[in-house]
């Protein structure tokens, strides 16, 4: 929902004593208002052009609170729908726009506001990529002259220190802009509904709640990322994240690679092989434990194999000895995946991250350690399923 902010302005006034003085104050020459340094003028021009492509999205989702009265004759204020907001941006002339999945997840209605129109438009969800926190929507009934797709850049060529511009609606303040730099290009953060570690762009451009789904631009106005999350120590205490200068965006190359499938109406989730992995790294174990269960020093330990899954069909084995750990029960004695297609796997996170670079239906070669012996197995990846949202 849009929020109104009351601004209290304190105006200074001239003292009568000062007004009585006859000595004129010295004047300071000022430059014409339109004169800006070239670099600043270029940034202003990029932002002015790009803001016309940005969407302010209001999502309506059903309330999870059960009403007091079962009769439709009585209204219960607790049963009203929930409202949330985020951002997005046009990617083509047909009204398709990218945003975050968490902005539109579970929405029964989407309302869109554009900077250059007083009209509110509706939008429909076309396709989603829940594991990547991306969604494609299409805005309905927008005049052609108001659909201004942003050019997509190449996130693989980013360099630390180059300029970034974040656009969106922080705390509901529509069509805001902040600037910064690329702080890092090789970050991985938990992303999507299953919080799988994936590549991200780190920036110090201020990103706050409401910026989600908005574009992260380079100095030429090309989209290099989709703003998605922030690291906010204050948020742990208050429950509301705030910018601490560490924001993250999904690289645009990832989004671009999924666009055609989302436009075709697909729900895209990362592929799986059908195993439950131990929720700890092998490096956390003592040397005695590794020797007792004949485990290597690194790899993804398979605790259980799902029946009839690709892993089961390929002959992968889960553990047989059940033990209790501080992070839950685990079965030891199963296979350990140490490489996929020749790429070393040192942890369960490495395996999940690698699988997210592949597609369902692909066949991969797993190198495993079984009772101290190295073997290779062929596994065909299966499409994953979306976990149900907690209620």
mmCIF file of C-alpha atoms in Angstrom, residues 20-390:
data_model
loop_
_atom_site.group_PDB
_atom_site.id
_atom_site.type_symbol
_atom_site.label_atom_id
_atom_site.label_comp_id
_atom_site.label_asym_id
_atom_site.label_seq_id
_atom_site.Cartn_x
_atom_site.Cartn_y
_atom_site.Cartn_z
ATOM 1 C CA UNK A 20 18.353 47.162 9.646
ATOM 2 C CA UNK A 21 21.960 46.957 8.504
ATOM 3 C CA UNK A 22 22.702 48.977 5.390
ATOM 4 C CA UNK A 23 25.895 47.231 4.315
ATOM 5 C CA UNK A 24 24.967 44.958 1.426
ATOM 6 C CA UNK A 25 25.955 41.347 1.821
ATOM 7 C CA UNK A 26 28.616 40.157 -0.606
ATOM 8 C CA UNK A 27 27.236 38.198 -3.501
ATOM 9 C CA UNK A 28 28.573 34.832 -4.605
ATOM 10 C CA UNK A 29 28.396 34.114 -8.314
ATOM 11 C CA UNK A 30 26.295 31.044 -9.063
ATOM 12 C CA UNK A 31 26.229 28.824 -12.115
ATOM 13 C CA UNK A 32 23.011 28.500 -14.109
ATOM 14 C CA UNK A 33 20.783 25.735 -12.658
ATOM 15 C CA UNK A 34 21.031 23.688 -15.833
ATOM 16 C CA UNK A 35 24.826 23.521 -15.772
ATOM 17 C CA UNK A 36 26.097 20.187 -14.402
ATOM 18 C CA UNK A 37 29.434 18.434 -14.720
ATOM 19 C CA UNK A 38 29.450 16.043 -17.677
ATOM 20 C CA UNK A 39 29.592 12.876 -15.536
ATOM 21 C CA UNK A 40 26.734 14.022 -13.324
ATOM 22 C CA UNK A 41 24.658 15.092 -16.317
ATOM 23 C CA UNK A 42 25.162 11.647 -17.871
ATOM 24 C CA UNK A 43 23.919 9.927 -14.691
ATOM 25 C CA UNK A 44 20.882 12.213 -14.506
ATOM 26 C CA UNK A 45 20.040 11.471 -18.135
ATOM 27 C CA UNK A 46 20.295 7.700 -17.607
ATOM 28 C CA UNK A 47 18.032 7.815 -14.557
ATOM 29 C CA UNK A 48 15.483 10.096 -16.256
ATOM 30 C CA UNK A 49 15.209 7.713 -19.210
ATOM 31 C CA UNK A 50 15.152 4.524 -17.148
ATOM 32 C CA UNK A 51 12.515 5.569 -14.596
ATOM 33 C CA UNK A 52 9.919 5.507 -17.354
ATOM 34 C CA UNK A 53 10.548 1.753 -17.675
ATOM 35 C CA UNK A 54 10.183 0.957 -13.965
ATOM 36 C CA UNK A 55 7.028 -0.548 -12.439
ATOM 37 C CA UNK A 56 5.642 -0.001 -8.961
ATOM 38 C CA UNK A 57 3.868 -3.280 -8.177
ATOM 39 C CA UNK A 58 1.212 -3.756 -5.497
ATOM 40 C CA UNK A 59 0.343 -7.397 -4.800
ATOM 41 C CA UNK A 60 -2.791 -8.651 -3.088
ATOM 42 C CA UNK A 61 -2.561 -12.018 -1.349
ATOM 43 C CA UNK A 62 -5.221 -13.832 0.693
ATOM 44 C CA UNK A 63 -5.015 -13.424 4.446
ATOM 45 C CA UNK A 64 -3.939 -16.546 6.330
ATOM 46 C CA UNK A 65 -5.887 -15.478 9.427
ATOM 47 C CA UNK A 66 -9.149 -17.358 9.963
ATOM 48 C CA UNK A 67 -12.134 -15.046 10.402
ATOM 49 C CA UNK A 68 -14.095 -15.098 13.652
ATOM 50 C CA UNK A 69 -17.501 -15.541 12.025
ATOM 51 C CA UNK A 70 -18.325 -18.250 9.543
ATOM 52 C CA UNK A 71 -21.406 -16.357 8.318
ATOM 53 C CA UNK A 72 -20.881 -14.098 5.269
ATOM 54 C CA UNK A 73 -23.205 -11.569 6.939
ATOM 55 C CA UNK A 74 -20.476 -10.474 9.344
ATOM 56 C CA UNK A 75 -17.237 -8.791 8.364
ATOM 57 C CA UNK A 76 -14.056 -9.616 10.248
ATOM 58 C CA UNK A 77 -11.234 -7.077 9.734
ATOM 59 C CA UNK A 78 -8.670 -9.806 10.340
ATOM 60 C CA UNK A 79 -9.821 -11.666 7.241
ATOM 61 C CA UNK A 80 -8.944 -8.834 4.851
ATOM 62 C CA UNK A 81 -6.430 -9.536 2.113
ATOM 63 C CA UNK A 82 -2.774 -8.668 2.625
ATOM 64 C CA UNK A 83 -1.069 -5.938 0.599
ATOM 65 C CA UNK A 84 2.625 -5.761 -0.282
ATOM 66 C CA UNK A 85 4.658 -3.877 -2.833
ATOM 67 C CA UNK A 86 7.780 -4.191 -4.937
ATOM 68 C CA UNK A 87 9.279 -3.150 -8.234
ATOM 69 C CA UNK A 88 9.834 -4.416 -11.764
ATOM 70 C CA UNK A 89 10.828 -3.231 -15.237
ATOM 71 C CA UNK A 90 9.742 -3.703 -18.845
ATOM 72 C CA UNK A 91 11.837 -6.083 -20.957
ATOM 73 C CA UNK A 92 9.962 -5.910 -24.278
ATOM 74 C CA UNK A 93 7.339 -3.924 -26.181
ATOM 75 C CA UNK A 94 4.529 -6.420 -25.422
ATOM 76 C CA UNK A 95 4.279 -5.299 -21.806
ATOM 77 C CA UNK A 96 6.307 -8.161 -20.313
ATOM 78 C CA UNK A 97 8.227 -7.182 -17.195
ATOM 79 C CA UNK A 98 10.702 -8.866 -14.860
ATOM 80 C CA UNK A 99 10.396 -8.832 -11.094
ATOM 81 C CA UNK A 100 11.232 -11.031 -8.108
ATOM 82 C CA UNK A 101 9.195 -14.163 -7.454
ATOM 83 C CA UNK A 102 8.785 -13.174 -3.817
ATOM 84 C CA UNK A 103 7.089 -9.939 -4.944
ATOM 85 C CA UNK A 104 4.248 -11.785 -6.716
ATOM 86 C CA UNK A 105 4.204 -15.135 -4.891
ATOM 87 C CA UNK A 106 0.650 -16.173 -4.048
ATOM 88 C CA UNK A 107 -0.839 -12.952 -5.434
ATOM 89 C CA UNK A 108 -4.488 -12.972 -6.503
ATOM 90 C CA UNK A 109 -4.232 -9.470 -7.954
ATOM 91 C CA UNK A 110 -1.375 -7.315 -9.243
ATOM 92 C CA UNK A 111 -1.712 -3.556 -9.675
ATOM 93 C CA UNK A 112 0.957 -1.603 -11.544
ATOM 94 C CA UNK A 113 1.751 2.105 -11.493
ATOM 95 C CA UNK A 114 4.015 3.808 -14.033
ATOM 96 C CA UNK A 115 5.826 7.083 -13.525
ATOM 97 C CA UNK A 116 4.326 8.741 -16.585
ATOM 98 C CA UNK A 117 0.687 7.800 -16.057
ATOM 99 C CA UNK A 118 -1.909 8.525 -13.397
ATOM 100 C CA UNK A 119 -3.766 5.346 -14.320
ATOM 101 C CA UNK A 120 -3.317 2.100 -12.406
ATOM 102 C CA UNK A 121 -2.977 -1.016 -14.563
ATOM 103 C CA UNK A 122 -3.530 -4.677 -13.767
ATOM 104 C CA UNK A 123 -0.981 -7.377 -14.543
ATOM 105 C CA UNK A 124 -0.954 -11.154 -14.837
ATOM 106 C CA UNK A 125 1.746 -13.609 -13.878
ATOM 107 C CA UNK A 126 3.042 -15.283 -17.051
ATOM 108 C CA UNK A 127 5.857 -17.545 -15.860
ATOM 109 C CA UNK A 128 7.954 -18.005 -12.750
ATOM 110 C CA UNK A 129 11.333 -19.290 -11.638
ATOM 111 C CA UNK A 130 10.838 -19.791 -7.872
ATOM 112 C CA UNK A 131 14.283 -21.297 -7.308
ATOM 113 C CA UNK A 132 15.873 -18.227 -8.894
ATOM 114 C CA UNK A 133 13.526 -15.663 -7.271
ATOM 115 C CA UNK A 134 12.395 -14.419 -10.692
ATOM 116 C CA UNK A 135 8.992 -13.910 -12.277
ATOM 117 C CA UNK A 136 7.698 -12.568 -15.575
ATOM 118 C CA UNK A 137 4.474 -10.579 -15.567
ATOM 119 C CA UNK A 138 2.533 -8.845 -18.343
ATOM 120 C CA UNK A 139 0.926 -5.474 -17.721
ATOM 121 C CA UNK A 140 -2.514 -5.149 -19.281
ATOM 122 C CA UNK A 141 -3.907 -2.221 -21.255
ATOM 123 C CA UNK A 142 -0.807 -0.024 -21.254
ATOM 124 C CA UNK A 143 -0.564 2.441 -24.148
ATOM 125 C CA UNK A 144 2.287 1.493 -26.461
ATOM 126 C CA UNK A 145 4.092 4.794 -25.852
ATOM 127 C CA UNK A 146 4.375 3.972 -22.128
ATOM 128 C CA UNK A 147 6.003 0.561 -22.651
ATOM 129 C CA UNK A 148 9.708 1.351 -22.672
ATOM 130 C CA UNK A 149 11.838 -1.790 -22.335
ATOM 131 C CA UNK A 150 15.252 -1.401 -20.767
ATOM 132 C CA UNK A 151 18.286 -2.728 -22.666
ATOM 133 C CA UNK A 152 19.885 -5.770 -21.036
ATOM 134 C CA UNK A 153 23.617 -5.699 -20.375
ATOM 135 C CA UNK A 154 26.170 -8.469 -19.862
ATOM 136 C CA UNK A 155 26.730 -9.311 -16.209
ATOM 137 C CA UNK A 156 29.687 -11.559 -17.049
ATOM 138 C CA UNK A 157 31.841 -8.526 -17.915
ATOM 139 C CA UNK A 158 31.302 -6.559 -14.694
ATOM 140 C CA UNK A 159 34.303 -5.124 -12.883
ATOM 141 C CA UNK A 160 34.584 -4.171 -9.240
ATOM 142 C CA UNK A 161 34.313 -0.409 -8.874
ATOM 143 C CA UNK A 162 32.113 0.355 -11.868
ATOM 144 C CA UNK A 163 29.040 2.509 -11.327
ATOM 145 C CA UNK A 164 25.684 0.996 -10.379
ATOM 146 C CA UNK A 165 22.236 2.615 -10.306
ATOM 147 C CA UNK A 166 19.406 0.964 -8.368
ATOM 148 C CA UNK A 167 15.821 1.920 -9.213
ATOM 149 C CA UNK A 168 12.632 0.980 -7.370
ATOM 150 C CA UNK A 169 10.296 1.890 -4.532
ATOM 151 C CA UNK A 170 12.086 1.630 -1.171
ATOM 152 C CA UNK A 171 9.520 1.612 1.657
ATOM 153 C CA UNK A 172 6.869 2.426 -0.954
ATOM 154 C CA UNK A 173 8.615 5.607 -2.135
ATOM 155 C CA UNK A 174 7.921 5.112 -5.832
ATOM 156 C CA UNK A 175 10.457 5.673 -8.603
ATOM 157 C CA UNK A 176 13.483 6.307 -6.388
ATOM 158 C CA UNK A 177 17.085 6.097 -7.542
ATOM 159 C CA UNK A 178 20.317 5.401 -5.674
ATOM 160 C CA UNK A 179 23.859 5.054 -6.949
ATOM 161 C CA UNK A 180 26.946 3.129 -5.924
ATOM 162 C CA UNK A 181 29.486 0.730 -7.325
ATOM 163 C CA UNK A 182 29.889 -2.979 -7.977
ATOM 164 C CA UNK A 183 31.340 -4.106 -4.650
ATOM 165 C CA UNK A 184 31.967 -7.731 -5.658
ATOM 166 C CA UNK A 185 31.168 -9.998 -8.601
ATOM 167 C CA UNK A 186 31.802 -13.463 -7.183
ATOM 168 C CA UNK A 187 29.368 -13.598 -4.292
ATOM 169 C CA UNK A 188 26.967 -16.492 -3.680
ATOM 170 C CA UNK A 189 23.833 -15.976 -1.584
ATOM 171 C CA UNK A 190 20.850 -18.175 -0.627
ATOM 172 C CA UNK A 191 18.284 -17.505 -3.345
ATOM 173 C CA UNK A 192 14.740 -18.575 -4.138
ATOM 174 C CA UNK A 193 12.171 -20.639 -2.274
ATOM 175 C CA UNK A 194 14.692 -23.321 -1.339
ATOM 176 C CA UNK A 195 17.488 -20.862 -0.448
ATOM 177 C CA UNK A 196 19.986 -22.528 -2.775
ATOM 178 C CA UNK A 197 23.310 -20.666 -2.976
ATOM 179 C CA UNK A 198 23.657 -18.925 -6.328
ATOM 180 C CA UNK A 199 25.778 -16.237 -7.943
ATOM 181 C CA UNK A 200 24.959 -12.625 -7.101
ATOM 182 C CA UNK A 201 26.240 -9.106 -7.723
ATOM 183 C CA UNK A 202 27.107 -7.167 -4.580
ATOM 184 C CA UNK A 203 26.583 -3.397 -4.621
ATOM 185 C CA UNK A 204 26.674 -0.560 -2.111
ATOM 186 C CA UNK A 205 23.889 1.343 -3.897
ATOM 187 C CA UNK A 206 21.186 1.664 -1.223
ATOM 188 C CA UNK A 207 18.603 -1.134 -1.577
ATOM 189 C CA UNK A 208 15.716 -1.388 0.877
ATOM 190 C CA UNK A 209 12.388 -3.232 1.171
ATOM 191 C CA UNK A 210 10.371 -2.233 -1.897
ATOM 192 C CA UNK A 211 13.398 -2.250 -4.215
ATOM 193 C CA UNK A 212 12.859 -5.975 -4.783
ATOM 194 C CA UNK A 213 12.489 -6.744 -8.490
ATOM 195 C CA UNK A 214 13.774 -3.378 -9.633
ATOM 196 C CA UNK A 215 16.657 -3.015 -12.085
ATOM 197 C CA UNK A 216 20.309 -2.532 -11.235
ATOM 198 C CA UNK A 217 21.836 -0.511 -14.079
ATOM 199 C CA UNK A 218 25.337 0.275 -15.269
ATOM 200 C CA UNK A 219 26.388 3.834 -16.153
ATOM 201 C CA UNK A 220 25.099 3.371 -19.715
ATOM 202 C CA UNK A 221 21.592 2.498 -18.501
ATOM 203 C CA UNK A 222 21.802 -1.222 -19.276
ATOM 204 C CA UNK A 223 20.315 -3.714 -16.811
ATOM 205 C CA UNK A 224 23.054 -5.746 -15.153
ATOM 206 C CA UNK A 225 20.980 -7.281 -12.365
ATOM 207 C CA UNK A 226 17.615 -7.649 -10.630
ATOM 208 C CA UNK A 227 17.683 -6.283 -7.069
ATOM 209 C CA UNK A 228 16.684 -9.052 -4.692
ATOM 210 C CA UNK A 229 17.984 -8.879 -1.114
ATOM 211 C CA UNK A 230 20.180 -7.086 1.410
ATOM 212 C CA UNK A 231 22.452 -7.979 4.281
ATOM 213 C CA UNK A 232 20.972 -6.085 7.218
ATOM 214 C CA UNK A 233 22.229 -6.734 10.763
ATOM 215 C CA UNK A 234 19.600 -4.276 12.048
ATOM 216 C CA UNK A 235 16.856 -6.355 10.441
ATOM 217 C CA UNK A 236 17.567 -9.269 12.780
ATOM 218 C CA UNK A 237 16.515 -7.135 15.731
ATOM 219 C CA UNK A 238 13.693 -5.091 14.199
ATOM 220 C CA UNK A 239 12.250 -7.557 11.687
ATOM 221 C CA UNK A 240 12.541 -4.914 8.951
ATOM 222 C CA UNK A 241 15.709 -4.987 6.882
ATOM 223 C CA UNK A 242 17.407 -1.677 6.128
ATOM 224 C CA UNK A 243 20.291 -0.841 3.853
ATOM 225 C CA UNK A 244 23.705 -1.302 5.408
ATOM 226 C CA UNK A 245 25.531 -0.777 2.128
ATOM 227 C CA UNK A 246 25.530 -4.480 1.259
ATOM 228 C CA UNK A 247 22.891 -5.269 -1.348
ATOM 229 C CA UNK A 248 22.604 -8.101 -3.855
ATOM 230 C CA UNK A 249 21.182 -8.468 -7.345
ATOM 231 C CA UNK A 250 20.542 -11.526 -9.508
ATOM 232 C CA UNK A 251 22.901 -11.284 -12.524
ATOM 233 C CA UNK A 252 20.917 -10.324 -15.611
ATOM 234 C CA UNK A 253 22.530 -13.119 -17.634
ATOM 235 C CA UNK A 254 20.720 -15.631 -15.411
ATOM 236 C CA UNK A 255 17.390 -13.864 -15.899
ATOM 237 C CA UNK A 256 17.931 -13.507 -19.650
ATOM 238 C CA UNK A 257 18.596 -17.235 -19.948
ATOM 239 C CA UNK A 258 15.205 -17.981 -18.354
ATOM 240 C CA UNK A 259 13.120 -15.332 -20.138
ATOM 241 C CA UNK A 260 11.924 -17.398 -23.097
ATOM 242 C CA UNK A 261 10.821 -20.266 -20.855
ATOM 243 C CA UNK A 262 8.941 -17.947 -18.494
ATOM 244 C CA UNK A 263 7.322 -16.203 -21.468
ATOM 245 C CA UNK A 264 6.092 -19.633 -22.577
ATOM 246 C CA UNK A 265 4.299 -19.934 -19.238
ATOM 247 C CA UNK A 266 6.694 -22.327 -17.536
ATOM 248 C CA UNK A 267 7.355 -22.668 -13.830
ATOM 249 C CA UNK A 268 11.100 -23.204 -13.674
ATOM 250 C CA UNK A 269 12.731 -24.978 -10.755
ATOM 251 C CA UNK A 270 16.249 -26.309 -10.495
ATOM 252 C CA UNK A 271 16.895 -29.945 -11.429
ATOM 253 C CA UNK A 272 17.373 -32.667 -8.824
ATOM 254 C CA UNK A 273 18.802 -36.182 -8.648
ATOM 255 C CA UNK A 274 16.610 -37.422 -5.798
ATOM 256 C CA UNK A 275 18.796 -37.617 -2.722
ATOM 257 C CA UNK A 276 18.784 -36.206 0.806
ATOM 258 C CA UNK A 277 22.231 -34.879 1.685
ATOM 259 C CA UNK A 278 23.776 -34.719 5.125
ATOM 260 C CA UNK A 279 23.256 -31.182 6.551
ATOM 261 C CA UNK A 280 26.933 -30.738 7.438
ATOM 262 C CA UNK A 281 30.277 -30.645 5.665
ATOM 263 C CA UNK A 282 32.684 -33.545 5.919
ATOM 264 C CA UNK A 283 35.320 -31.091 7.117
ATOM 265 C CA UNK A 284 33.210 -30.698 10.277
ATOM 266 C CA UNK A 285 33.792 -34.339 11.227
ATOM 267 C CA UNK A 286 36.649 -35.588 13.327
ATOM 268 C CA UNK A 287 39.339 -37.723 11.768
ATOM 269 C CA UNK A 288 38.126 -40.631 13.896
ATOM 270 C CA UNK A 289 34.580 -40.334 12.460
ATOM 271 C CA UNK A 290 35.900 -40.198 8.888
ATOM 272 C CA UNK A 291 37.969 -43.327 9.433
ATOM 273 C CA UNK A 292 35.137 -45.168 11.186
ATOM 274 C CA UNK A 293 32.725 -44.584 8.267
ATOM 275 C CA UNK A 294 35.384 -44.593 5.510
ATOM 276 C CA UNK A 295 34.645 -41.062 4.397
ATOM 277 C CA UNK A 296 36.794 -38.747 2.267
ATOM 278 C CA UNK A 297 37.798 -35.330 3.521
ATOM 279 C CA UNK A 298 35.424 -33.480 1.170
ATOM 280 C CA UNK A 299 32.281 -34.131 -0.844
ATOM 281 C CA UNK A 300 28.470 -34.264 -0.582
ATOM 282 C CA UNK A 301 27.414 -37.113 1.711
ATOM 283 C CA UNK A 302 24.223 -38.913 0.656
ATOM 284 C CA UNK A 303 22.054 -39.694 3.664
ATOM 285 C CA UNK A 304 19.036 -41.137 1.819
ATOM 286 C CA UNK A 305 18.024 -41.931 -1.759
ATOM 287 C CA UNK A 306 14.434 -41.297 -2.906
ATOM 288 C CA UNK A 307 12.826 -44.465 -4.325
ATOM 289 C CA UNK A 308 12.383 -44.482 -8.127
ATOM 290 C CA UNK A 309 14.394 -41.260 -8.426
ATOM 291 C CA UNK A 310 17.224 -40.720 -10.961
ATOM 292 C CA UNK A 311 19.702 -41.439 -8.156
ATOM 293 C CA UNK A 312 18.002 -44.753 -7.341
ATOM 294 C CA UNK A 313 17.893 -45.740 -11.007
ATOM 295 C CA UNK A 314 21.589 -44.926 -11.370
ATOM 296 C CA UNK A 315 22.488 -47.098 -8.374
ATOM 297 C CA UNK A 316 23.434 -44.463 -5.823
ATOM 298 C CA UNK A 317 23.243 -45.647 -2.219
ATOM 299 C CA UNK A 318 22.172 -43.929 0.966
ATOM 300 C CA UNK A 319 23.415 -44.581 4.473
ATOM 301 C CA UNK A 320 22.392 -47.500 6.671
ATOM 302 C CA UNK A 321 23.577 -46.372 10.106
ATOM 303 C CA UNK A 322 21.283 -43.845 11.725
ATOM 304 C CA UNK A 323 22.875 -41.368 14.098
ATOM 305 C CA UNK A 324 21.554 -38.308 15.923
ATOM 306 C CA UNK A 325 23.312 -35.010 15.367
ATOM 307 C CA UNK A 326 22.679 -31.421 16.555
ATOM 308 C CA UNK A 327 21.189 -30.721 13.089
ATOM 309 C CA UNK A 328 18.913 -33.779 12.968
ATOM 310 C CA UNK A 329 19.098 -37.506 12.245
ATOM 311 C CA UNK A 330 21.526 -38.571 9.504
ATOM 312 C CA UNK A 331 22.221 -41.952 7.899
ATOM 313 C CA UNK A 332 25.926 -42.684 7.512
ATOM 314 C CA UNK A 333 27.581 -45.283 5.316
ATOM 315 C CA UNK A 334 26.232 -44.010 1.988
ATOM 316 C CA UNK A 335 27.951 -42.723 -1.123
ATOM 317 C CA UNK A 336 29.821 -39.432 -1.177
ATOM 318 C CA UNK A 337 29.674 -37.353 -4.391
ATOM 319 C CA UNK A 338 33.122 -35.892 -4.973
ATOM 320 C CA UNK A 339 32.775 -34.551 -8.535
ATOM 321 C CA UNK A 340 30.193 -33.842 -11.260
ATOM 322 C CA UNK A 341 31.326 -33.908 -14.879
ATOM 323 C CA UNK A 342 34.879 -33.670 -13.609
ATOM 324 C CA UNK A 343 34.262 -30.595 -11.428
ATOM 325 C CA UNK A 344 35.267 -31.136 -7.810
ATOM 326 C CA UNK A 345 32.452 -31.102 -5.223
ATOM 327 C CA UNK A 346 33.597 -30.262 -1.713
ATOM 328 C CA UNK A 347 30.225 -29.851 0.018
ATOM 329 C CA UNK A 348 26.472 -30.245 -0.373
ATOM 330 C CA UNK A 349 26.281 -26.544 -1.271
ATOM 331 C CA UNK A 350 28.742 -27.102 -4.132
ATOM 332 C CA UNK A 351 26.562 -29.891 -5.525
ATOM 333 C CA UNK A 352 23.342 -27.841 -5.357
ATOM 334 C CA UNK A 353 25.043 -24.841 -6.933
ATOM 335 C CA UNK A 354 26.438 -26.926 -9.787
ATOM 336 C CA UNK A 355 23.112 -28.625 -10.513
ATOM 337 C CA UNK A 356 21.487 -25.205 -10.831
ATOM 338 C CA UNK A 357 23.692 -24.545 -13.868
ATOM 339 C CA UNK A 358 22.145 -27.572 -15.650
ATOM 340 C CA UNK A 359 18.657 -28.403 -16.911
ATOM 341 C CA UNK A 360 16.261 -31.268 -16.285
ATOM 342 C CA UNK A 361 16.791 -34.079 -18.790
ATOM 343 C CA UNK A 362 20.551 -33.591 -18.964
ATOM 344 C CA UNK A 363 22.788 -36.534 -18.191
ATOM 345 C CA UNK A 364 25.718 -35.946 -15.844
ATOM 346 C CA UNK A 365 28.609 -38.084 -14.665
ATOM 347 C CA UNK A 366 28.997 -38.393 -10.903
ATOM 348 C CA UNK A 367 32.259 -39.384 -9.290
ATOM 349 C CA UNK A 368 31.540 -41.036 -5.943
ATOM 350 C CA UNK A 369 33.429 -42.498 -3.031
ATOM 351 C CA UNK A 370 31.844 -45.782 -1.858
ATOM 352 C CA UNK A 371 33.477 -47.516 1.101
ATOM 353 C CA UNK A 372 36.759 -45.865 0.163
ATOM 354 C CA UNK A 373 36.589 -46.887 -3.509
ATOM 355 C CA UNK A 374 36.126 -44.410 -6.372
ATOM 356 C CA UNK A 375 33.397 -45.089 -8.930
ATOM 357 C CA UNK A 376 31.569 -43.169 -11.668
ATOM 358 C CA UNK A 377 27.834 -43.279 -12.377
ATOM 359 C CA UNK A 378 25.589 -41.664 -15.004
ATOM 360 C CA UNK A 379 22.507 -39.799 -13.724
ATOM 361 C CA UNK A 380 19.739 -38.082 -15.693
ATOM 362 C CA UNK A 381 18.538 -34.921 -13.948
ATOM 363 C CA UNK A 382 14.833 -34.624 -13.066
ATOM 364 C CA UNK A 383 12.798 -31.422 -12.657
ATOM 365 C CA UNK A 384 12.509 -30.257 -9.081
ATOM 366 C CA UNK A 385 9.266 -29.470 -7.296
ATOM 367 C CA UNK A 386 8.290 -26.289 -5.505
ATOM 368 C CA UNK A 387 8.006 -26.721 -1.750
ATOM 369 C CA UNK A 388 4.673 -25.632 -0.321
ATOM 370 C CA UNK A 389 4.663 -22.229 1.316
ATOM 371 C CA UNK A 390 4.293 -22.375 5.108
#
